[in-house]
Tab-separated table of C-alpha atoms and ligand atoms in Angstrom:
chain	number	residue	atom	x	y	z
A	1	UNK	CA	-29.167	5.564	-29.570
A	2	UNK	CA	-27.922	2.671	-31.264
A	3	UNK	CA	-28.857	-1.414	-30.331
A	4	UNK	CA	-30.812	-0.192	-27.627
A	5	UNK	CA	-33.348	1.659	-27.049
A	6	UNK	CA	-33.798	3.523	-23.889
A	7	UNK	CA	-36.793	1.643	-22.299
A	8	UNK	CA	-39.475	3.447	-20.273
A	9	UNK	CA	-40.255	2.415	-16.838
A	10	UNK	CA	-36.794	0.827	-16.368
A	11	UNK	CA	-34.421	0.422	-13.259
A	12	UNK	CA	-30.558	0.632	-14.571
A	13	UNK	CA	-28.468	-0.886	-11.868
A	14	UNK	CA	-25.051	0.795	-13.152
A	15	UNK	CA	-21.746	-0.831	-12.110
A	16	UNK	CA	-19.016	1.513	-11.523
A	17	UNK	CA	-14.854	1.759	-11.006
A	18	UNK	CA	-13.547	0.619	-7.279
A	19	UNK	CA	-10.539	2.938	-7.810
A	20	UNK	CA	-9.448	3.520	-11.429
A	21	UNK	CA	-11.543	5.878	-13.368
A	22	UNK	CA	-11.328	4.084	-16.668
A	23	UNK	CA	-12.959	0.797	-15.532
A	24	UNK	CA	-16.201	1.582	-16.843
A	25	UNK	CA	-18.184	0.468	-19.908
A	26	UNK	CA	-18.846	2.157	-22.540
A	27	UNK	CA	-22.199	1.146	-22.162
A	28	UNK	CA	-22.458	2.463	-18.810
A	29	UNK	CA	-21.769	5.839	-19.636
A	30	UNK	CA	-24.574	5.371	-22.380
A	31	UNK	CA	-27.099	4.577	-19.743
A	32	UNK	CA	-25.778	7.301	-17.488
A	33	UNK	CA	-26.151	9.345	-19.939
A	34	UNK	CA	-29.656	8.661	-21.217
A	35	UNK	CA	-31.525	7.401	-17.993
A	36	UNK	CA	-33.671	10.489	-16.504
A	37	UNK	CA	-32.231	10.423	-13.427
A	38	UNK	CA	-29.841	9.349	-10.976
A	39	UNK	CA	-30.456	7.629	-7.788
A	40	UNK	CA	-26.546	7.434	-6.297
A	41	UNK	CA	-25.229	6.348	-2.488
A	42	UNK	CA	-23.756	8.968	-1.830
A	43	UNK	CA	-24.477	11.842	-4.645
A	44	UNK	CA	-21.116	14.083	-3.667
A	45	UNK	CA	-19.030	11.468	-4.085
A	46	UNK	CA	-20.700	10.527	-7.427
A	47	UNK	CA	-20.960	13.556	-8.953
A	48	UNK	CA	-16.973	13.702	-8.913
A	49	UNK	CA	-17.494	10.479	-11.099
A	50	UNK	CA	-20.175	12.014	-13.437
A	51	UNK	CA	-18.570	15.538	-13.817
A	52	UNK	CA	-15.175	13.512	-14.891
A	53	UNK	CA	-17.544	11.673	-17.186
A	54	UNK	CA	-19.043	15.089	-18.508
A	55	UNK	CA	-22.619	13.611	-17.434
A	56	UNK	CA	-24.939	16.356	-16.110
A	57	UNK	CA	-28.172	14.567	-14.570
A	58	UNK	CA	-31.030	15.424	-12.108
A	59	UNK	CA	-29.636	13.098	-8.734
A	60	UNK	CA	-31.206	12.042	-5.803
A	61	UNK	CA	-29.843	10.061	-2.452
A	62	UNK	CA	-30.377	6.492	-1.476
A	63	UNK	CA	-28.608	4.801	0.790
A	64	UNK	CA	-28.760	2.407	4.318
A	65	UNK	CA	-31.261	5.199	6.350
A	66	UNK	CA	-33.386	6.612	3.652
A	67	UNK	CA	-34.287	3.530	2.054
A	68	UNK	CA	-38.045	2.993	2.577
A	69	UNK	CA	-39.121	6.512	1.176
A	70	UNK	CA	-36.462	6.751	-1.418
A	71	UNK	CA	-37.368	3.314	-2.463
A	72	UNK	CA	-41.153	4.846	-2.771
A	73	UNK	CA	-40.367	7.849	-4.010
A	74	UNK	CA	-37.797	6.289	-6.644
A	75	UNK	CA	-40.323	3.475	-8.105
A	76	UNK	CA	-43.006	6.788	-8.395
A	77	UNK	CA	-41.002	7.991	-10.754
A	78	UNK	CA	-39.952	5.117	-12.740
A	79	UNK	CA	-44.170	4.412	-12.890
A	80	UNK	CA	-44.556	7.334	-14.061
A	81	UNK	CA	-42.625	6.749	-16.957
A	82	UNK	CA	-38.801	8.147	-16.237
A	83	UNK	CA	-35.784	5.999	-16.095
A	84	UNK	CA	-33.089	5.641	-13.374
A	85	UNK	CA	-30.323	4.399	-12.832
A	86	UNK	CA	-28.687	3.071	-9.449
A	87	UNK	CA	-25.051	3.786	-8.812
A	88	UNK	CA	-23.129	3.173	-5.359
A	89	UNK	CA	-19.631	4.529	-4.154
A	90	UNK	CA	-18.018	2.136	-6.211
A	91	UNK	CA	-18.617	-0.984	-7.473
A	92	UNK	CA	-21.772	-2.645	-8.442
A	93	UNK	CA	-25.082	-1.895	-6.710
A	94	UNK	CA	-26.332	-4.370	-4.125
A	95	UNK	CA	-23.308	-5.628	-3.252
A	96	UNK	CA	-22.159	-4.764	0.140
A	97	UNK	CA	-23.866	-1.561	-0.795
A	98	UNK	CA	-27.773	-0.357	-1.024
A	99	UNK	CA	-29.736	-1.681	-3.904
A	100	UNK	CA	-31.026	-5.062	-2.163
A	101	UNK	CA	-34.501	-3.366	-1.374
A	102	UNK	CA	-34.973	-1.160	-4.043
A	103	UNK	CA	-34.689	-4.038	-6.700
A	104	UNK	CA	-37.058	-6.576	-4.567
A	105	UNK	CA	-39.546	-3.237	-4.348
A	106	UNK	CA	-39.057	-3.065	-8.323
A	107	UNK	CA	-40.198	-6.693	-8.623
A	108	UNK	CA	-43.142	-6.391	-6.317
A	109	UNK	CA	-44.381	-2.868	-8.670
A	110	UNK	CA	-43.758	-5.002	-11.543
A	111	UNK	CA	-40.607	-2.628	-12.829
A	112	UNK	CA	-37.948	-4.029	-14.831
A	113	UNK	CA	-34.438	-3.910	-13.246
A	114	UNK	CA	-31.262	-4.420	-16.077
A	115	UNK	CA	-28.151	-5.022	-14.616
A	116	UNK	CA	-25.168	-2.605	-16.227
A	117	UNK	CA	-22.154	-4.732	-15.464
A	118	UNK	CA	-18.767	-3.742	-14.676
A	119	UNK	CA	-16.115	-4.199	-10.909
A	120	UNK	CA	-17.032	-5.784	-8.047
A	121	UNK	CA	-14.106	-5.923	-5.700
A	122	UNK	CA	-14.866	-9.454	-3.984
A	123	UNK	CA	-14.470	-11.284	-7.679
A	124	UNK	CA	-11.544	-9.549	-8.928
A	125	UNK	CA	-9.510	-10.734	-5.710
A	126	UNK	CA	-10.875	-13.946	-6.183
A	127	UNK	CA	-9.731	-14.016	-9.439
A	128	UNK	CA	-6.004	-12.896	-8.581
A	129	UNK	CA	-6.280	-14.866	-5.369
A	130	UNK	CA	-4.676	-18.477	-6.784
A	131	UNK	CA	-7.001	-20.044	-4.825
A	132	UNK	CA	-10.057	-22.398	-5.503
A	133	UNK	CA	-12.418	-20.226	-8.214
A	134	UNK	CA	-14.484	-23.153	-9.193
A	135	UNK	CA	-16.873	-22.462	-5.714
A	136	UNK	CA	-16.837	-19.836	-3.160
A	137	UNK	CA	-19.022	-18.204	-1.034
A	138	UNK	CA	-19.152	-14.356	-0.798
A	139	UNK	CA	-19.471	-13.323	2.662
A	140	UNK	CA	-19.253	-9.595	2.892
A	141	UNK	CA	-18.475	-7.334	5.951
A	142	UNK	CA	-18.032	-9.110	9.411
A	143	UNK	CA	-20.135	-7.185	12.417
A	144	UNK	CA	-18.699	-4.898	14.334
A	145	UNK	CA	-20.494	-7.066	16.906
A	146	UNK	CA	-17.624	-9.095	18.590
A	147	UNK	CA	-19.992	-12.455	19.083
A	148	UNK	CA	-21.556	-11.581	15.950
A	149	UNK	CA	-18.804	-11.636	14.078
A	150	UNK	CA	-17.630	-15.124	16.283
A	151	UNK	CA	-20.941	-16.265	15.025
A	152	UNK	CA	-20.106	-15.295	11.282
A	153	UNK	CA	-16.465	-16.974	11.143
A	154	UNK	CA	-18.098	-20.129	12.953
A	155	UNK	CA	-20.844	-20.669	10.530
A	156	UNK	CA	-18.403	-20.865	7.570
A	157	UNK	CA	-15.680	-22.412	9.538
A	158	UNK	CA	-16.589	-26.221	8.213
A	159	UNK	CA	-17.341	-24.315	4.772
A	160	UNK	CA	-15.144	-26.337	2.133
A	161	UNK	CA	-15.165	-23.112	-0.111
A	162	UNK	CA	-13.128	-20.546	-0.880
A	163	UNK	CA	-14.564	-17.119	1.353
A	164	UNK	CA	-14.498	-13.886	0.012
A	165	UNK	CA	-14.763	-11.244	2.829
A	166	UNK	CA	-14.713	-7.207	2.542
A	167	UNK	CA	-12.962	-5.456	5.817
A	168	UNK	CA	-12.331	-2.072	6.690
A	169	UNK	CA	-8.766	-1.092	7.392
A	170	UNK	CA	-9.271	-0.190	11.054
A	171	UNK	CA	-10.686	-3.431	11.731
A	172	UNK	CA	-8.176	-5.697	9.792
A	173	UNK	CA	-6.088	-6.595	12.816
A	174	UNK	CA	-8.774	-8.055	14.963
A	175	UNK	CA	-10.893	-9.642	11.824
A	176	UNK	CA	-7.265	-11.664	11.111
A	177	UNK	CA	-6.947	-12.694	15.153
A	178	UNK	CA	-10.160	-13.837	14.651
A	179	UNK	CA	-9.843	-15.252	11.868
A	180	UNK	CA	-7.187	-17.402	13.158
A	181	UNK	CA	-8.655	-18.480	15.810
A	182	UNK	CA	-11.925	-20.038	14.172
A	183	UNK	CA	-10.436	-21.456	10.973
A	184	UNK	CA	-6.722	-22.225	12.592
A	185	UNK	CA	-4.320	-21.743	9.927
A	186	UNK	CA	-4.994	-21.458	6.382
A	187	UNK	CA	-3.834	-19.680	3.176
A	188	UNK	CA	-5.500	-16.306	2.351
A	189	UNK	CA	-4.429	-13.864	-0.306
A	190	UNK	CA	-4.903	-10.203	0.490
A	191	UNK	CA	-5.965	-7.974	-2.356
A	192	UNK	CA	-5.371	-4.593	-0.852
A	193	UNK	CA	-6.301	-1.295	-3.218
A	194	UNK	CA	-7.488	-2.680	-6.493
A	195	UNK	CA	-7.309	-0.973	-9.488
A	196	UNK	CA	-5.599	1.556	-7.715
A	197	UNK	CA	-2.159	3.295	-7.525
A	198	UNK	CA	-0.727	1.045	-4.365
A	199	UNK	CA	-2.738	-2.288	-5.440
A	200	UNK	CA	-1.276	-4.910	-3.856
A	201	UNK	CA	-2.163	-8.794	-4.298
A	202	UNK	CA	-0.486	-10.724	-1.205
A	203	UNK	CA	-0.886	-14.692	-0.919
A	204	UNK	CA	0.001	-15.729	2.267
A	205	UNK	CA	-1.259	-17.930	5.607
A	206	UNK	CA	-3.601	-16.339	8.019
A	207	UNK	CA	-0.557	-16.471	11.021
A	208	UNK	CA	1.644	-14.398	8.320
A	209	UNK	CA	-0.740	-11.937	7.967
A	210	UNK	CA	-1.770	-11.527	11.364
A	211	UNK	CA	2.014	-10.887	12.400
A	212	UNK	CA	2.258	-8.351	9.719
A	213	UNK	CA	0.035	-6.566	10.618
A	214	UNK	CA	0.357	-6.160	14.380
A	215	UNK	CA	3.604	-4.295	13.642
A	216	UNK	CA	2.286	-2.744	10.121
A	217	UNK	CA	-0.899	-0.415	10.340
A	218	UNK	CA	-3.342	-1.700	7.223
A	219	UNK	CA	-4.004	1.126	4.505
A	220	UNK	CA	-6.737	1.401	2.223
A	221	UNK	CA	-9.329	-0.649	0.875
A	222	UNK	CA	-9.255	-4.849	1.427
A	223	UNK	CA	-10.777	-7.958	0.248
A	224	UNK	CA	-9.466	-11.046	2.322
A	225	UNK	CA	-10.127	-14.468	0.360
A	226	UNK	CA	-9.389	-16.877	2.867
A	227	UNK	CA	-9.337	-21.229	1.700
A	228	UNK	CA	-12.285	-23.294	2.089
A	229	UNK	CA	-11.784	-26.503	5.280
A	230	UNK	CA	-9.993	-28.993	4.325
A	231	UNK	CA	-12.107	-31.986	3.768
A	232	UNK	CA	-12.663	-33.965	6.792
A	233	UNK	CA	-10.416	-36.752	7.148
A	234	UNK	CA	-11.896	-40.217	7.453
A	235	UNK	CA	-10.307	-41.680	11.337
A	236	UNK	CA	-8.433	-43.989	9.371
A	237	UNK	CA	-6.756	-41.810	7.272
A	238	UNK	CA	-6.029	-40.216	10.199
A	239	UNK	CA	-4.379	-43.085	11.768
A	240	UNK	CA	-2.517	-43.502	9.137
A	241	UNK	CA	-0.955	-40.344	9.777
A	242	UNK	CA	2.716	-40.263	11.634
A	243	UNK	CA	1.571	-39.290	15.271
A	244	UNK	CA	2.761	-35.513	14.780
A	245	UNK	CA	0.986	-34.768	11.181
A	246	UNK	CA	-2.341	-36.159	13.022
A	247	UNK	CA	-1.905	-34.128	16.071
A	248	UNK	CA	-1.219	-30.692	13.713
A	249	UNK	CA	-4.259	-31.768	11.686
A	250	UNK	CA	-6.088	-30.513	14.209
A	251	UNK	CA	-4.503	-27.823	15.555
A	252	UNK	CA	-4.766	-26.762	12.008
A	253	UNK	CA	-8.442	-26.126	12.365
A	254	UNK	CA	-7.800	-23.997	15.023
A	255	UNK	CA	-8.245	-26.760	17.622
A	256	UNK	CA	-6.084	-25.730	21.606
A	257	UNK	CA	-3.279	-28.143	21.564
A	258	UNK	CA	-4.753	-29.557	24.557
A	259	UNK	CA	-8.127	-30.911	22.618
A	260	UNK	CA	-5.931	-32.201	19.948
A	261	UNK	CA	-4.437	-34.430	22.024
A	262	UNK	CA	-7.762	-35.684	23.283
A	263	UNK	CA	-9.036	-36.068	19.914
A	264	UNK	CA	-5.590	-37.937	18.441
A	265	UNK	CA	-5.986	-40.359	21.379
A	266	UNK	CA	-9.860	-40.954	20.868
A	267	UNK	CA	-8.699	-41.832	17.041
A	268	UNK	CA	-6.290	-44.066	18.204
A	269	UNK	CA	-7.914	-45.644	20.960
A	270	UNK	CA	-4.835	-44.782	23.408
A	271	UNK	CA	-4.282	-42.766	26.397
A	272	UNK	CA	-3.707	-38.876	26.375
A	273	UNK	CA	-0.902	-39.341	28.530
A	274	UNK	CA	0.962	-41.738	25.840
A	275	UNK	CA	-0.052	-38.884	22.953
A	276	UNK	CA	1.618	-36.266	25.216
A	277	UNK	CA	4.595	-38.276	25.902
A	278	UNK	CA	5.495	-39.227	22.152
A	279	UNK	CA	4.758	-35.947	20.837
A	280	UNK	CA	6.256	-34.099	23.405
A	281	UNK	CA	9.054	-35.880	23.257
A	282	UNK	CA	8.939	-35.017	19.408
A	283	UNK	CA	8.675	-31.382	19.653
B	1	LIG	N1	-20.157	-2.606	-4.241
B	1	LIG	C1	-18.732	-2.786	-4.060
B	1	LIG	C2	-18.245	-3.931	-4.963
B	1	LIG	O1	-18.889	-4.150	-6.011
B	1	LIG	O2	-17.237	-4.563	-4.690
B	1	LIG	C3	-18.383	-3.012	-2.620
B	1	LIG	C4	-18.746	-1.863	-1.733
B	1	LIG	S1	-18.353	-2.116	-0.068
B	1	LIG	C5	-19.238	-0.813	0.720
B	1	LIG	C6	-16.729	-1.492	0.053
B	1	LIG	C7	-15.705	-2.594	0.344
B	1	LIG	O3	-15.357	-3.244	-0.871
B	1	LIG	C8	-14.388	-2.071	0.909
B	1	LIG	O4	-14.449	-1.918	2.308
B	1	LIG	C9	-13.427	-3.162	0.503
B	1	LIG	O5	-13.528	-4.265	1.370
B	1	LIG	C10	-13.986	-3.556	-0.872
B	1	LIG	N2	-13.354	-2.743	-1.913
B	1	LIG	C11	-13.919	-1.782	-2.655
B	1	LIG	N3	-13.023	-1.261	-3.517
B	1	LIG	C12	-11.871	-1.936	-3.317
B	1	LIG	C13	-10.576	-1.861	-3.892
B	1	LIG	N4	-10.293	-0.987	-4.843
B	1	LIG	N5	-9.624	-2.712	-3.445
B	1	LIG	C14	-9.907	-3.609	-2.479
B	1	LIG	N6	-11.111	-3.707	-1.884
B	1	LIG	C15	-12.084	-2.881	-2.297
């Protein structure tokens, strides 16, 4: 061992590759390789990762259903004296993936938890994503719940940061629809298959990508990072506005054409019927 010693009584949470095999640390593999034993998601697919690694280790499960016992049975251990070391699927630990519980039960047995850096999906498509870094909000999966999900997109729909969200491809079609209709129109970059042979990093507007996909079946693995709300505009900004850029700053936020109307005309202190009859004049 070299600057560090391999500490008793320690929880490693291990960060490891979302795709390519030679995004990990060097100092991962150290841990791996020193750490007593390995608590892994899912400890088939891991062992590919390990075995390409040449890392031969006593392994155990944990993941979503197990999580109370393995939780007790993992801390045991680590009181006892061993060291493990948490790996997921891919990725780092705890993020959209088990290790939540296991580090709050580490903190409550008084066990120290040292975080092993390395990919996290979310931030490297954020970072590729030309959009706002300086403050975003990581949201995760969406339910499959449809009025959970509703619930989801509407509590972040005022939310003047950039979101990050994970989706599966299956679901990408309705999660855009839905999309669109709670935030209206906005720009989103699609990192699809990071690190990974068909990576692709796609800036575009949420009504692009929800017509490209409704005639082009979504493959692989996606991150959507979707602009934060525009600001809201003070009414006399607003009124400043020619009478057609005020009427598509609403339906911008996803407002029914009808409402927007309603709400130009409240602004301007005029009739809906004179809104209709310029703009539809207009269009
Ligand atoms: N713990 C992982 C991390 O650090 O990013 C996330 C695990 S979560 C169960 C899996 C989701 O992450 C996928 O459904 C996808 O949304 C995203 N993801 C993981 N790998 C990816 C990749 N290579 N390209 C794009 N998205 C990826």
């Amino acid at each position: 061992m070299t600057d560090e010693q391999q500490k008793p009584g320690v929880l490693y949470l291990v960060a490891t590759p979302i795709g390519n095999l030679e995004d990990i640390t060097y100092r991962a593999v150290k841990v791996l390789n020193e750490v007593d034993f390995i608590a892994a998601e899912d400890t088939r697919h891991s062992l590919k990762l390990l075995n390409h690694l040449g890392i031969a280790k006593p392994m155990t499960s944990y993941f979503e259903h197990n999580i109370r016992q393995k939780g007790e049975y993992i801390t045991e251990k680590i009181l006892a004296g061993e060291t493990a070391a948490l790996i997921s699927d891919a990725g780092t630990p705890a993020i959209s993936d088990p290790g939540e519980d296991l580090v709050r039960l580490c903190h409550e047995k008084g066990i120290r938890v040292i975080p092993i850096p390395g990919a996290v999906a979310g931030i490297n498509a954020l970072i590729c994503s030309g959009l706002s870094t300086s403050r975003f909000s990581f949201e995760g999966f969406l339910s499959v719940n449809k009025k959970s999900r509703l619930d989801h997109l509407m509590s972040v729909k005022d939310s003047p940061y950039t979101l990050i969200f994970y989706e599966a491809p299956h679901k990408l079609q309705n999660t855009l629809k839905d999309m669109l209709e709670t935030f209206g129109d906005r720009d989103i970059t699609i990192a699809r298959e990071l690190t990974k042979k068909y990576e692709e990093i796609i800036p575009t507007t949420l009504r692009q990508a929800k017509e490209y996909y409704s005639s082009n079946e979504p493959k692989g693995e996606y991150v959507l990072v979707i602009s934060g709300a525009e600001p809201v505009k003070a009414e006399n900004e607003l009124n400043a506005l020619n009478l057609l850029d005020h009427l598509s700053f609403y339906i911008n936020q996803g407002i029914e054409k009808k409402e927007a109307i309603k709400k130009v005309a409240q602004d301007r202190g005029v009739s809906r019927r004179e809104i209709y009859n310029q703009t539809m004049k207009k269009e």
